[in-house]
Amino acid sequence: MSLSEKLHAIGRPLLQAQLDHPTVVGIGRGDLAEPVFRSWLEQDYLFLLDYVRVFSRLAWQAPDAHLRDLVDLAHATYHDELNLHRSLSAEFGADLGGVVKGPACAAYTGFLLESAASYGEGLAALYPCMWGYSTLGQILAENPPSEPRYRAWVDTYADPGFAQLAVRIAEMIDEADLDPARAEEKFTEGMAHELAFWSVP
């Protein structure tokens, strides 16, 4: 079993806790209260700005074979994923310019930026976001919400192109010189931050 496969095995029960979270349930049904999603959008926008910084910090350390992937991931996050947030924020009346990080966002981004000081550990720390959202999107897309704004969110993370980005991170984890115990520790901590982030509102 590869290291990424071991992380998946650790992550599946932790991912189920996200699927059971009221915020995710509400997105999946399309009836999540708008103020809750608006607050989540604002915090996730700030999170993604730092996520781009994490990719950039890792790119500086990356072996040549991984450099393009990390630059592409930073680009896709900044342009594609953040554009979705800008679009949805306009529809939900979110204030992207005036928002400040809440405790969950600050804790998660601090963890990621600190972990990115080590190349392999940084990959393991950020993987819960990539793998988790791709998997959540695919599961929610099996019975997607009819509400068009929540459907757009589900479609973004269920997209096969996004799934390929997550697969590539898994391959990079397997190719990196990374202590398995440290990888599992970072991955598990990242999954805990993911779950906490759904309670942002």
Short mmCIF file of C-alpha atoms in Angstrom, two decimals:
data_model
loop_
_atom_site.label_atom_id
_atom_site.label_comp_id
_atom_site.label_asym_id
_atom_site.label_seq_id
_atom_site.Cartn_x
_atom_site.Cartn_y
_atom_site.Cartn_z
CA MET A 1 0.00 0.00 0.00
CA SER A 2 1.39 3.39 -0.97
CA LEU A 3 1.64 6.25 1.51
CA SER A 4 -1.22 8.13 -0.16
CA GLU A 5 -3.40 5.02 0.04
CA LYS A 6 -2.65 4.80 3.77
CA LEU A 7 -3.72 8.43 4.13
CA HIS A 8 -6.97 7.67 2.31
CA ALA A 9 -7.67 4.82 4.72
CA ILE A 10 -7.08 7.15 7.66
CA GLY A 11 -9.15 9.89 6.06
CA ARG A 12 -12.34 8.05 5.09
CA PRO A 13 -13.95 7.97 8.56
CA LEU A 14 -12.83 11.55 9.12
CA LEU A 15 -14.40 12.53 5.81
CA GLN A 16 -17.68 10.96 6.91
CA ALA A 17 -17.75 13.38 9.83
CA GLN A 18 -17.62 16.21 7.27
CA LEU A 19 -20.44 14.67 5.24
CA ASP A 20 -22.52 14.54 8.43
CA HIS A 21 -21.78 18.16 9.35
CA PRO A 22 -24.89 20.40 9.15
CA THR A 23 -23.17 22.87 6.82
CA VAL A 24 -22.26 20.16 4.29
CA VAL A 25 -25.68 18.54 4.63
CA GLY A 26 -27.30 21.91 3.94
CA ILE A 27 -25.15 22.51 0.85
CA GLY A 28 -26.02 19.04 -0.42
CA ARG A 29 -29.74 19.63 0.05
CA GLY A 30 -29.50 23.19 -1.28
CA ASP A 31 -31.25 24.64 1.76
CA LEU A 32 -28.36 25.88 3.88
CA ALA A 33 -29.24 29.22 5.47
CA GLU A 34 -27.73 32.03 3.41
CA PRO A 35 -26.01 33.82 6.34
CA VAL A 36 -24.19 30.58 7.20
CA PHE A 37 -22.91 30.08 3.67
CA ARG A 38 -22.05 33.77 3.34
CA SER A 39 -19.87 33.58 6.44
CA TRP A 40 -18.26 30.38 5.23
CA LEU A 41 -17.53 31.95 1.83
CA GLU A 42 -15.83 34.94 3.44
CA GLN A 43 -13.61 32.77 5.60
CA ASP A 44 -12.82 30.31 2.81
CA TYR A 45 -11.81 33.19 0.55
CA LEU A 46 -9.19 34.23 3.08
CA PHE A 47 -8.15 30.60 3.49
CA LEU A 48 -7.62 30.18 -0.25
CA LEU A 49 -5.40 33.25 -0.47
CA ASP A 50 -3.06 31.59 2.02
CA TYR A 51 -3.48 28.25 0.25
CA VAL A 52 -1.95 29.89 -2.83
CA ARG A 53 0.93 31.04 -0.63
CA VAL A 54 1.40 27.47 0.61
CA PHE A 55 1.67 26.16 -2.96
CA SER A 56 4.11 28.95 -3.75
CA ARG A 57 6.27 28.18 -0.70
CA LEU A 58 6.37 24.51 -1.64
CA ALA A 59 7.18 25.34 -5.26
CA TRP A 60 10.33 27.12 -4.08
CA GLN A 61 11.51 23.85 -2.50
CA ALA A 62 10.14 21.42 -5.07
CA PRO A 63 12.15 18.98 -7.13
CA ASP A 64 12.10 19.81 -10.83
CA ALA A 65 9.54 17.08 -11.52
CA HIS A 66 7.01 18.73 -9.19
CA LEU A 67 7.60 22.40 -9.90
CA ARG A 68 5.15 22.77 -12.77
CA ASP A 69 2.42 20.99 -10.82
CA LEU A 70 2.70 23.34 -7.86
CA VAL A 71 2.77 26.43 -10.07
CA ASP A 72 -0.32 25.13 -11.89
CA LEU A 73 -2.06 24.41 -8.58
CA ALA A 74 -1.34 27.92 -7.33
CA HIS A 75 -2.66 29.34 -10.61
CA ALA A 76 -5.81 27.19 -10.59
CA THR A 77 -6.57 28.06 -6.98
CA TYR A 78 -6.05 31.78 -7.48
CA HIS A 79 -7.99 32.04 -10.73
CA ASP A 80 -10.54 29.22 -10.86
CA GLU A 81 -11.40 28.52 -7.23
CA LEU A 82 -11.20 32.12 -6.06
CA ASN A 83 -13.28 33.23 -9.06
CA LEU A 84 -16.00 30.84 -7.91
CA HIS A 85 -15.87 32.44 -4.48
CA ARG A 86 -16.03 35.94 -5.96
CA SER A 87 -19.05 34.97 -8.05
CA LEU A 88 -20.89 33.24 -5.23
CA SER A 89 -19.98 36.00 -2.80
CA ALA A 90 -21.68 38.54 -5.04
CA GLU A 91 -24.82 36.40 -5.13
CA PHE A 92 -24.83 35.88 -1.36
CA GLY A 93 -23.84 39.45 -0.46
CA ALA A 94 -20.53 38.43 1.13
CA ASP A 95 -18.00 41.12 2.03
CA LEU A 96 -14.66 39.85 0.76
CA GLY A 97 -12.92 43.16 1.25
CA GLY A 98 -13.84 43.75 4.87
CA VAL A 99 -13.70 40.29 6.37
CA VAL A 100 -11.02 39.20 8.86
CA LYS A 101 -9.93 35.70 9.74
CA GLY A 102 -11.86 33.93 12.45
CA PRO A 103 -10.15 31.48 14.84
CA ALA A 104 -10.71 28.37 12.71
CA CYS A 105 -9.35 30.04 9.57
CA ALA A 106 -6.34 31.49 11.39
CA ALA A 107 -5.53 28.15 13.02
CA TYR A 108 -5.78 26.23 9.75
CA THR A 109 -3.77 28.66 7.61
CA GLY A 110 -1.15 28.96 10.35
CA PHE A 111 -0.80 25.19 10.43
CA LEU A 112 -0.45 24.98 6.64
CA LEU A 113 2.06 27.79 6.31
CA GLU A 114 4.17 26.39 9.13
CA SER A 115 4.03 22.86 7.69
CA ALA A 116 5.14 24.16 4.29
CA ALA A 117 8.57 24.89 5.76
CA SER A 118 9.19 21.17 5.07
CA TYR A 119 8.42 20.07 1.51
CA GLY A 120 7.02 16.60 2.14
CA GLU A 121 5.20 17.55 5.33
CA GLY A 122 3.67 20.52 3.55
CA LEU A 123 2.25 18.24 0.87
CA ALA A 124 0.74 15.94 3.50
CA ALA A 125 -0.72 18.89 5.40
CA LEU A 126 -2.46 20.41 2.38
CA TYR A 127 -3.71 17.10 0.97
CA PRO A 128 -6.84 16.90 3.18
CA CYS A 129 -8.22 19.99 1.46
CA MET A 130 -7.59 18.73 -2.09
CA TRP A 131 -8.62 15.13 -1.49
CA GLY A 132 -11.45 16.00 0.87
CA TYR A 133 -13.18 18.55 -1.37
CA SER A 134 -12.79 16.38 -4.45
CA THR A 135 -14.32 13.41 -2.64
CA LEU A 136 -17.09 15.49 -1.05
CA GLY A 137 -17.92 17.03 -4.42
CA GLN A 138 -18.17 13.65 -6.12
CA ILE A 139 -20.40 12.25 -3.37
CA LEU A 140 -22.70 15.29 -3.31
CA ALA A 141 -22.91 15.25 -7.11
CA GLU A 142 -24.56 11.83 -6.97
CA ASN A 143 -27.70 13.63 -5.77
CA PRO A 144 -26.97 17.30 -6.46
CA PRO A 145 -28.99 20.19 -5.03
CA SER A 146 -31.46 21.88 -7.36
CA GLU A 147 -30.67 25.33 -5.93
CA PRO A 148 -28.37 26.75 -8.65
CA ARG A 149 -25.85 28.51 -6.40
CA TYR A 150 -25.21 25.45 -4.26
CA ARG A 151 -25.22 23.31 -7.39
CA ALA A 152 -22.41 25.48 -8.81
CA TRP A 153 -20.37 24.86 -5.67
CA VAL A 154 -20.91 21.09 -5.90
CA ASP A 155 -20.13 21.02 -9.62
CA THR A 156 -16.82 22.82 -9.08
CA TYR A 157 -15.51 20.24 -6.62
CA ALA A 158 -17.02 17.27 -8.47
CA ASP A 159 -15.25 18.29 -11.67
CA PRO A 160 -12.92 15.57 -13.05
CA GLY A 161 -10.24 18.20 -13.58
CA PHE A 162 -10.25 19.01 -9.88
CA ALA A 163 -10.07 15.30 -9.09
CA GLN A 164 -6.97 15.03 -11.28
CA LEU A 165 -5.28 17.77 -9.28
CA ALA A 166 -5.93 15.79 -6.10
CA VAL A 167 -4.59 12.63 -7.73
CA ARG A 168 -1.42 14.46 -8.71
CA ILE A 169 -0.84 15.63 -5.13
CA ALA A 170 -1.17 12.00 -4.01
CA GLU A 171 1.46 10.98 -6.56
CA MET A 172 3.77 13.75 -5.37
CA ILE A 173 3.36 12.60 -1.76
CA ASP A 174 4.36 9.09 -2.83
CA GLU A 175 7.36 10.44 -4.72
CA ALA A 176 8.58 12.74 -1.93
CA ASP A 177 11.08 11.68 0.70
CA LEU A 178 8.60 11.77 3.56
CA ASP A 179 8.54 9.93 6.87
CA PRO A 180 5.23 7.99 6.92
CA ALA A 181 4.55 8.71 10.59
CA ARG A 182 5.00 12.47 10.04
CA ALA A 183 2.83 12.32 6.93
CA GLU A 184 0.03 10.61 8.84
CA GLU A 185 0.35 13.13 11.67
CA LYS A 186 0.17 16.12 9.33
CA PHE A 187 -2.66 14.61 7.29
CA THR A 188 -4.72 13.79 10.37
CA GLU A 189 -4.22 17.28 11.78
CA GLY A 190 -5.24 18.76 8.44
CA MET A 191 -8.41 16.66 8.41
CA ALA A 192 -9.27 17.97 11.89
CA HIS A 193 -8.88 21.53 10.63
CA GLU A 194 -11.11 20.72 7.67
CA LEU A 195 -13.90 19.55 9.96
CA ALA A 196 -13.53 22.55 12.25
CA PHE A 197 -13.70 24.91 9.29
CA TRP A 198 -17.27 23.83 8.46
CA SER A 199 -18.31 25.32 11.81
CA VAL A 200 -16.86 28.73 10.89
CA PRO A 201 -20.21 30.58 11.07
#
